[in-house]
Structures are given as C-alpha cells and as structure tokens.
Tab-separated table of N, CA and C in Angstrom:
chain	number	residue	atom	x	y	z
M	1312	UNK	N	20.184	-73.514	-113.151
M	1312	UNK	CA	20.450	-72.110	-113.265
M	1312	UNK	C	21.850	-71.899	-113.802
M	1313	UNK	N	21.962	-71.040	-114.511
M	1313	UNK	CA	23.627	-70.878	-115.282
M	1313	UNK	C	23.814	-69.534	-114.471
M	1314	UNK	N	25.003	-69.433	-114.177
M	1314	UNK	CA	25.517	-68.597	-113.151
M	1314	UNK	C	26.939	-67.845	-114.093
M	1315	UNK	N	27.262	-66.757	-114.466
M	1315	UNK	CA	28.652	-66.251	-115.103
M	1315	UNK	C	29.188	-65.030	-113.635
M	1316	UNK	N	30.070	-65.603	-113.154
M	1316	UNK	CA	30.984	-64.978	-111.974
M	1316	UNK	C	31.761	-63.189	-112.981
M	1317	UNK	N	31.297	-62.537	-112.296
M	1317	UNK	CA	31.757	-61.235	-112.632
M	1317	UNK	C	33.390	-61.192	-111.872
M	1318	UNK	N	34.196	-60.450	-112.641
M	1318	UNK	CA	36.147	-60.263	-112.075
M	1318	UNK	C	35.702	-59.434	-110.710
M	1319	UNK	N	35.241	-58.322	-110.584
M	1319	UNK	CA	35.762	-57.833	-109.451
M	1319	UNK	C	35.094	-58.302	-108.184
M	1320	UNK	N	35.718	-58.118	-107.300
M	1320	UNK	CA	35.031	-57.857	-105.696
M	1320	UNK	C	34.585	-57.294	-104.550
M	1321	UNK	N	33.887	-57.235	-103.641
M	1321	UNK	CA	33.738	-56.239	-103.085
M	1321	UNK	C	33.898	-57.008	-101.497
M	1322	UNK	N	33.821	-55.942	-100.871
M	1322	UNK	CA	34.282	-56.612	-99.115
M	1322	UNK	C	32.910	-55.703	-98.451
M	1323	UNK	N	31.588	-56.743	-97.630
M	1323	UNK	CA	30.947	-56.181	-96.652
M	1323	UNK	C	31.170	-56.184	-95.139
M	1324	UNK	N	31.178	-55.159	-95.008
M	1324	UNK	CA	31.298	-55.566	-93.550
M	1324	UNK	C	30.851	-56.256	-92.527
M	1325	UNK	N	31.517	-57.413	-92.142
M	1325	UNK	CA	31.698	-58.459	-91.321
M	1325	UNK	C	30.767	-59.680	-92.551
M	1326	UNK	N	30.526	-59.357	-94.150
M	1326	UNK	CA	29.796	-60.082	-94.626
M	1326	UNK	C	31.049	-60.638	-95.102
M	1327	UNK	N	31.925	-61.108	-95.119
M	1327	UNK	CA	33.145	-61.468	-96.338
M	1327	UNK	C	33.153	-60.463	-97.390
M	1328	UNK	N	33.500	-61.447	-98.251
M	1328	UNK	CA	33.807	-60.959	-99.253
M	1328	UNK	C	32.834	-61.540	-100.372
M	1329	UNK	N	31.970	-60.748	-101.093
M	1329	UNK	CA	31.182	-61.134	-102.277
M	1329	UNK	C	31.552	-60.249	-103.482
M	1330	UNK	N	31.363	-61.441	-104.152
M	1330	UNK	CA	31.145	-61.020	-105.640
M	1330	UNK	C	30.286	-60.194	-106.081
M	1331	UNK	N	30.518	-58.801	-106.762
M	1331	UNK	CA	29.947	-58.027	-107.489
M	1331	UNK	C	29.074	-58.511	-107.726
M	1332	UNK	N	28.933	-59.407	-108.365
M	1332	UNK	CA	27.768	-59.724	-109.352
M	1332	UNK	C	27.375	-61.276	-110.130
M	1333	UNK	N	26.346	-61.814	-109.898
M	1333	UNK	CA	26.221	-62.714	-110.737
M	1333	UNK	C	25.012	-62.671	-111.574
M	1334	UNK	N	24.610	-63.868	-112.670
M	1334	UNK	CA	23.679	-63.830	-113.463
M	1334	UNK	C	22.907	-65.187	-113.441
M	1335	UNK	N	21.899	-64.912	-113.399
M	1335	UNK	CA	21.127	-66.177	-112.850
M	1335	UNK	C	19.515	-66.375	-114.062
M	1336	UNK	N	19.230	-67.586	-114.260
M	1336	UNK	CA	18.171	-67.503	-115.046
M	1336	UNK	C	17.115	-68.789	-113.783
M	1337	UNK	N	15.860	-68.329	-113.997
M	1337	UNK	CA	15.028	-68.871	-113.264
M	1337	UNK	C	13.422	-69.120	-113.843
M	1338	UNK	N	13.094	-70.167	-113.874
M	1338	UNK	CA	11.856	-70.793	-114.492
M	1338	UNK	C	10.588	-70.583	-113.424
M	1339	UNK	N	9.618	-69.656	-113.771
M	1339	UNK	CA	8.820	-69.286	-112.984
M	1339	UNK	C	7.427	-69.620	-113.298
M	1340	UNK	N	7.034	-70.723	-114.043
M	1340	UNK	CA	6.090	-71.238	-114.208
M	1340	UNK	C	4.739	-70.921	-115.114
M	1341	UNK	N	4.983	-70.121	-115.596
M	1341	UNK	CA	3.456	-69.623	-115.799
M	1341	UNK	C	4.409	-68.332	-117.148
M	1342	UNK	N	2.889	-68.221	-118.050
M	1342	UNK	CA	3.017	-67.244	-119.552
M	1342	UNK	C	3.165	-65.830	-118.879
M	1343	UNK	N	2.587	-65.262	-118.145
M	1343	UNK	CA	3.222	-63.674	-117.741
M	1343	UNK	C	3.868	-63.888	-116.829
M	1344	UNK	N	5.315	-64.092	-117.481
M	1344	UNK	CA	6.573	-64.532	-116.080
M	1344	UNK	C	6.934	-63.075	-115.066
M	1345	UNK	N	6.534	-63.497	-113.918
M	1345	UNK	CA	7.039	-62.627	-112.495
M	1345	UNK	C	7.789	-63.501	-111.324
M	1346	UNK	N	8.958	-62.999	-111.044
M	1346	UNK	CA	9.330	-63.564	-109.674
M	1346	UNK	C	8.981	-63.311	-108.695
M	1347	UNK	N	8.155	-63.214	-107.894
M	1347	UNK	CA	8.326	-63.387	-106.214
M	1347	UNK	C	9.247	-62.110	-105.817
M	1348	UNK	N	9.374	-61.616	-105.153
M	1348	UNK	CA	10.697	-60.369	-104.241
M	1348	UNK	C	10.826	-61.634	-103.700
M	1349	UNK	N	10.415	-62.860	-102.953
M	1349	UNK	CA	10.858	-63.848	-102.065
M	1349	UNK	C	11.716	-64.669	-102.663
M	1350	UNK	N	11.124	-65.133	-103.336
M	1350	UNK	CA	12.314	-65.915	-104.746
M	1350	UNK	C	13.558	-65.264	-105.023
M	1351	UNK	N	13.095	-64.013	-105.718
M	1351	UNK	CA	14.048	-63.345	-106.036
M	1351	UNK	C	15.510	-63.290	-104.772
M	1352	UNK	N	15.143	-62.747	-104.074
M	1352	UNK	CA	16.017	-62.329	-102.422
M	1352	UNK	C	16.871	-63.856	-101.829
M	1353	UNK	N	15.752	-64.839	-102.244
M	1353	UNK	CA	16.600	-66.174	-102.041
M	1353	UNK	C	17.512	-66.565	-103.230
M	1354	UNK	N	17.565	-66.496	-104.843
M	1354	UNK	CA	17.994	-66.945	-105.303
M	1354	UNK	C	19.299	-66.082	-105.686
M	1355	UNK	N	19.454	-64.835	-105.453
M	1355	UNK	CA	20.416	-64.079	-105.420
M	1355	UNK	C	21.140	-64.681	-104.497
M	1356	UNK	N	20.914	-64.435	-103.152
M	1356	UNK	CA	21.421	-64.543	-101.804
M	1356	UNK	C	22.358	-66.379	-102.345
M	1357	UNK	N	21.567	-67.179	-102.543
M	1357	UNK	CA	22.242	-68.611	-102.848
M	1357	UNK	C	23.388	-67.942	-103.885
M	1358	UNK	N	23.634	-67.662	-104.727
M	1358	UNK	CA	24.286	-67.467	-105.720
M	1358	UNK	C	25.395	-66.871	-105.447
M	1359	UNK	N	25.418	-65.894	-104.926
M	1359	UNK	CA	26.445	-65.043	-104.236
M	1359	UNK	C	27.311	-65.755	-102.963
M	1360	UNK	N	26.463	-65.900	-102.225
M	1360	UNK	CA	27.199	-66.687	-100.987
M	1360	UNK	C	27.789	-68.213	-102.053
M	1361	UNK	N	27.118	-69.109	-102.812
M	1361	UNK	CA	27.965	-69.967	-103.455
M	1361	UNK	C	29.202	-69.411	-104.352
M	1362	UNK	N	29.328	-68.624	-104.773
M	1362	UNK	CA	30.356	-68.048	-105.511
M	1362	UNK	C	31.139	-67.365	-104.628
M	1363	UNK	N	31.014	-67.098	-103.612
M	1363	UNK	CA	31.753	-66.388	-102.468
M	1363	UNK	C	32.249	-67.647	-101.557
M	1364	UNK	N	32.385	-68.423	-101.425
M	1364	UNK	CA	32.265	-69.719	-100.375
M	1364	UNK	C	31.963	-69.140	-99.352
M	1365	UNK	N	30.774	-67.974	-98.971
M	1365	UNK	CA	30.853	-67.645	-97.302
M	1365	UNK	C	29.193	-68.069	-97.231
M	1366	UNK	N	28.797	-68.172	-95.832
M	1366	UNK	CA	27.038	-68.797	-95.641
M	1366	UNK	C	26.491	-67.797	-96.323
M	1367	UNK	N	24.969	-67.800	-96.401
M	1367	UNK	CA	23.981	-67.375	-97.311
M	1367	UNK	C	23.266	-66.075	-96.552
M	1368	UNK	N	23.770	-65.057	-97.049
M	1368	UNK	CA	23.527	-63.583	-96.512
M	1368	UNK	C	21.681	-63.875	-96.198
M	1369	UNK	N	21.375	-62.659	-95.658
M	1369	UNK	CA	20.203	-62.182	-95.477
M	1369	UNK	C	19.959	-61.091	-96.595
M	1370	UNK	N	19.014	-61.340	-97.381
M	1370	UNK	CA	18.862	-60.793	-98.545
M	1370	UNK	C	17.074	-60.108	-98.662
M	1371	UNK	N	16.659	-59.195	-98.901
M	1371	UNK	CA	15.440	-58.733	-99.090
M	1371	UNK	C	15.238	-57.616	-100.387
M	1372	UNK	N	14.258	-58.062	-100.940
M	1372	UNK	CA	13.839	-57.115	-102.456
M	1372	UNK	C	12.631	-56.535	-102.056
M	1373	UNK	N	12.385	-55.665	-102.235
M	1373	UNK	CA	11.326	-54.380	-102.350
M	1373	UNK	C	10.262	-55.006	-102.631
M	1374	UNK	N	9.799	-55.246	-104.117
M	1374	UNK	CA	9.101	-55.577	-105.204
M	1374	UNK	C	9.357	-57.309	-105.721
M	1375	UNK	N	8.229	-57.839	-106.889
M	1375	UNK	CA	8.343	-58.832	-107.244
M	1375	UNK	C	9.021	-58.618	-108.608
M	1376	UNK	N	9.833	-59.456	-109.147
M	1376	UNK	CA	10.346	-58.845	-110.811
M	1376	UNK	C	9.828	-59.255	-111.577
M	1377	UNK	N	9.233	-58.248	-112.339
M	1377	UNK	CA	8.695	-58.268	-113.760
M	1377	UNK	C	9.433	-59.494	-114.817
M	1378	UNK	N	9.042	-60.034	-115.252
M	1378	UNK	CA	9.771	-60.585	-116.064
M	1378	UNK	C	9.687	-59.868	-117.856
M	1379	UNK	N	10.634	-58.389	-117.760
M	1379	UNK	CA	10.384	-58.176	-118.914
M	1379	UNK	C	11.696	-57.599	-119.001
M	1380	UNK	N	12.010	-57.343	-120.774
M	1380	UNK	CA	13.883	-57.080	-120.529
M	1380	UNK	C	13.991	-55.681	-120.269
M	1381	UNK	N	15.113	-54.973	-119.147
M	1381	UNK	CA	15.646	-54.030	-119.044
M	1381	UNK	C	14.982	-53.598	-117.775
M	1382	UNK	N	13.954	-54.265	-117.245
M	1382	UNK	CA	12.946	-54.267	-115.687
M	1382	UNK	C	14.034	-54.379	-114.668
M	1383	UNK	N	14.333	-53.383	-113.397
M	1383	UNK	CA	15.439	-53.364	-113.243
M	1383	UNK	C	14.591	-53.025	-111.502
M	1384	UNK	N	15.310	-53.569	-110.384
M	1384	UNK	CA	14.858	-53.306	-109.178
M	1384	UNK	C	15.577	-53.384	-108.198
M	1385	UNK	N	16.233	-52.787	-107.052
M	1385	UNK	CA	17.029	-52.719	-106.302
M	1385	UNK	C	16.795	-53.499	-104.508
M	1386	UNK	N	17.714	-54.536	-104.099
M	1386	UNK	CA	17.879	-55.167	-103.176
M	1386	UNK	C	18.837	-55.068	-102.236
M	1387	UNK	N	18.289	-55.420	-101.211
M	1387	UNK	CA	19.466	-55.424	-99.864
M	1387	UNK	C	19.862	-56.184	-99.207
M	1388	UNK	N	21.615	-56.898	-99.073
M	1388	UNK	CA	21.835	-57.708	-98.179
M	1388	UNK	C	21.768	-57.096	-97.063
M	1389	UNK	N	21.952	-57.863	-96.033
M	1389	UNK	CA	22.277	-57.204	-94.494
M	1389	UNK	C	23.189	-58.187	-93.886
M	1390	UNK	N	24.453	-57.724	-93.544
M	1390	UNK	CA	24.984	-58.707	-92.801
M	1390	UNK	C	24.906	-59.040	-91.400
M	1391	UNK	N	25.292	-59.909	-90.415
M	1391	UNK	CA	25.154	-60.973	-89.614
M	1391	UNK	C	25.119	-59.201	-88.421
M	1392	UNK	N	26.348	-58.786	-88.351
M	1392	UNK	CA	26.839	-57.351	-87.739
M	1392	UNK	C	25.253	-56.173	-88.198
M	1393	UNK	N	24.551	-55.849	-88.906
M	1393	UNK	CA	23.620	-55.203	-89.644
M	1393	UNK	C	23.831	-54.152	-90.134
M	1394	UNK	N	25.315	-54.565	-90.678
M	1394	UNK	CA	25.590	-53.712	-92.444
M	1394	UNK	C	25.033	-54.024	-93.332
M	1395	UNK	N	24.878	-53.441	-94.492
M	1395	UNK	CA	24.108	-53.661	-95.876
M	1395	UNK	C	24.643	-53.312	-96.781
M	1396	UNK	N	24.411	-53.832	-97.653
M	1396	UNK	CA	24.806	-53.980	-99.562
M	1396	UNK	C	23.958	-53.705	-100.389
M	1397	UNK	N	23.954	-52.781	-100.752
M	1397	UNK	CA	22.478	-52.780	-102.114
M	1397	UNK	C	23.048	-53.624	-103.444
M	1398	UNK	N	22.254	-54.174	-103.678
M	1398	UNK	CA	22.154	-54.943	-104.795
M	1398	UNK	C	20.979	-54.812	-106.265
M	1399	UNK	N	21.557	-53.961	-107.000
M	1399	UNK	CA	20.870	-54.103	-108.334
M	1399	UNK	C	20.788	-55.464	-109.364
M	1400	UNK	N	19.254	-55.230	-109.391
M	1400	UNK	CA	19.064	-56.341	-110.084
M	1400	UNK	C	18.455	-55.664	-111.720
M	1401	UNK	N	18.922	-56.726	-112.825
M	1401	UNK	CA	18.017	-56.067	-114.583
M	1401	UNK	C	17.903	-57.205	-114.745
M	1402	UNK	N	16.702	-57.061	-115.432
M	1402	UNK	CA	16.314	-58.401	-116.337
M	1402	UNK	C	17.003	-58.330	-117.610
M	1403	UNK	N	17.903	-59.471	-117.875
M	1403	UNK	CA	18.386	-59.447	-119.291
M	1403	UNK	C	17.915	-60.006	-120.465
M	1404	UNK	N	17.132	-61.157	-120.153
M	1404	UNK	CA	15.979	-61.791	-121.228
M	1404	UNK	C	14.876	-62.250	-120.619
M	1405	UNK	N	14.412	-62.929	-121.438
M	1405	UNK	CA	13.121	-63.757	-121.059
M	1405	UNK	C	12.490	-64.505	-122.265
M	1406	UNK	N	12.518	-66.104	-121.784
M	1406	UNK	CA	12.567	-66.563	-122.777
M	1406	UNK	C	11.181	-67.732	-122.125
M	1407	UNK	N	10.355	-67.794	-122.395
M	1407	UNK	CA	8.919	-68.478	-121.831
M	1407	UNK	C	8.928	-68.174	-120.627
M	1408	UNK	N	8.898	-68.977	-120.069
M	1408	UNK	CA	8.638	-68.289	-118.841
M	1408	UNK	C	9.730	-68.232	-117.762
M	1409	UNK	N	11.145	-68.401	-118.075
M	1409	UNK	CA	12.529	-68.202	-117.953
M	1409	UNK	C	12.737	-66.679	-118.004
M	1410	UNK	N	13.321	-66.229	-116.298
M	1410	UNK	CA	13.491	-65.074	-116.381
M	1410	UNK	C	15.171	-65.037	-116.036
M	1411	UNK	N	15.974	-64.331	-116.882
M	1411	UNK	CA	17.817	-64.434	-117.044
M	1411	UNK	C	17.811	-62.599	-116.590
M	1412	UNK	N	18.855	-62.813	-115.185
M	1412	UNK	CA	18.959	-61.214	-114.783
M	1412	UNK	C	20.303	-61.404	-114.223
M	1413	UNK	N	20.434	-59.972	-114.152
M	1413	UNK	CA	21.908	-59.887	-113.667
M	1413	UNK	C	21.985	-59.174	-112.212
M	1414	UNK	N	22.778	-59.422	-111.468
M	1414	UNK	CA	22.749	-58.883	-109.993
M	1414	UNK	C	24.088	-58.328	-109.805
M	1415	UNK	N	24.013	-57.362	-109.452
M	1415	UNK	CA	25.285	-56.518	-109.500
M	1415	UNK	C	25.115	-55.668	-107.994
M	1416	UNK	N	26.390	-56.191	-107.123
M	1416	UNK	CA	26.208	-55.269	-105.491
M	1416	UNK	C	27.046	-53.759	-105.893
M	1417	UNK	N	26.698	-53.109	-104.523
M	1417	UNK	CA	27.138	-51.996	-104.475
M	1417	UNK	C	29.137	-52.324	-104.635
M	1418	UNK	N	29.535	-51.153	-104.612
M	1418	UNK	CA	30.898	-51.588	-104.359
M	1418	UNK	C	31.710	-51.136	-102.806
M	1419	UNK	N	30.455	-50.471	-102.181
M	1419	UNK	CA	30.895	-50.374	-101.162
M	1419	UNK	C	29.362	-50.322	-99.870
M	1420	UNK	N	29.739	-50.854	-98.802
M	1420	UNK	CA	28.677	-51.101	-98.006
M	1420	UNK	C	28.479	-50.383	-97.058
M	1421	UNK	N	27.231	-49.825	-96.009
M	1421	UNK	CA	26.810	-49.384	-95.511
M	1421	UNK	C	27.040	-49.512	-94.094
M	1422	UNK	N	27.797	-49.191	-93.269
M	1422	UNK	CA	27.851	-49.549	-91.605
M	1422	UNK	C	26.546	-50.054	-90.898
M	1423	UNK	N	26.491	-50.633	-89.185
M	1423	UNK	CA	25.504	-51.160	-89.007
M	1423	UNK	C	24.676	-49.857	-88.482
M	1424	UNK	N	23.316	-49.467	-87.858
M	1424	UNK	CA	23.126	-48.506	-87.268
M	1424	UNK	C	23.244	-48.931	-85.811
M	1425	UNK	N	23.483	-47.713	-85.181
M	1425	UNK	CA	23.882	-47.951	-84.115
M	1425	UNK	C	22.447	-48.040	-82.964
C-alpha cells in the first residue's frame, strides 16, 4: 500500500494525535472493484494510527466503497474515552481492481456522550 502523510494535524480526544489524512491504495480482487466498510474501517484505522505512532483506533464505515473515481463515503473513529472523528473518505483512482482513496479526518472531534 503507498501511503502520502498529509502536513496538518489534528488532536482527538484522549485519541492522540492523528493525522488529517492519508492515502492508501488497496487490491480487492475481483473486475467490479468494492471494498468491504470492514476492510475499509481496518485499513484506514492501520494507516493513521501507523503514521500517528499511537495504537489502532476503533474505526467503523457506514457502507462498502464503490470502487469508482470521486465515490466518496464518510467514517467514524471512536476513541478509547468514546469521542469520535469523522473521517471522509474519496476514491481517487482505480486501476484493475486497485482501489487508491484518500482519507481525510475531521479537524475537530466530538466529546464522549455522557
């Protein structure tokens, strides 16, 4: 997976500190490429927490992603405390069955409920 680290940062509560955003490409096997929401939610979640050096958030997606360009679907970390981060996801290419998207978090996070 090729990964490009976005400059800014953002701070969740009690999640550290993650990176805005990364870009990830993923080989999904098959001619009408779709990810999983399960896939998806894990391979974000790895990416972020590795580019962040902090453990591997709790991450959940709605939907499975299309693998088509500009297919765009919105995700949620939750941290350890049960604050949350929305996380937008776009598909930026697709190249066989290689789906390349970009993940971009909120810039500011959600308190836990009480």
């Amino acid at each position: 997976m090729l990964v490009r680290p976005r400059q800014r940062a953002v701070s969740a509560v009690a999640a550290g500190t993650l990176l805005v955003g990364c870009s990830a490409s993923v080989s999904v096997g098959n001619s009408d490429p779709k990810m999983s929401k399960e896939k998806l939610a894990d391979t974000v979640a790895e990416k972020l927490a590795s580019q962040a050096g902090q453990p591997k958030p709790d991450m959940s997606c709605p939907e499975d992603l299309e693998g088509k360009v500009g297919t765009t679907t919105r995700c949620t970390l939750t941290a350890s405390d049960g604050s949350t981060l929305g996380v937008n996801i776009k598909v930026t290419s697709v190249k066989g069955d290689r789906i390349n998207f970009d993940a971009e978090a909120d810039k500011t996070g959600s308190p836990a409920k009480s």
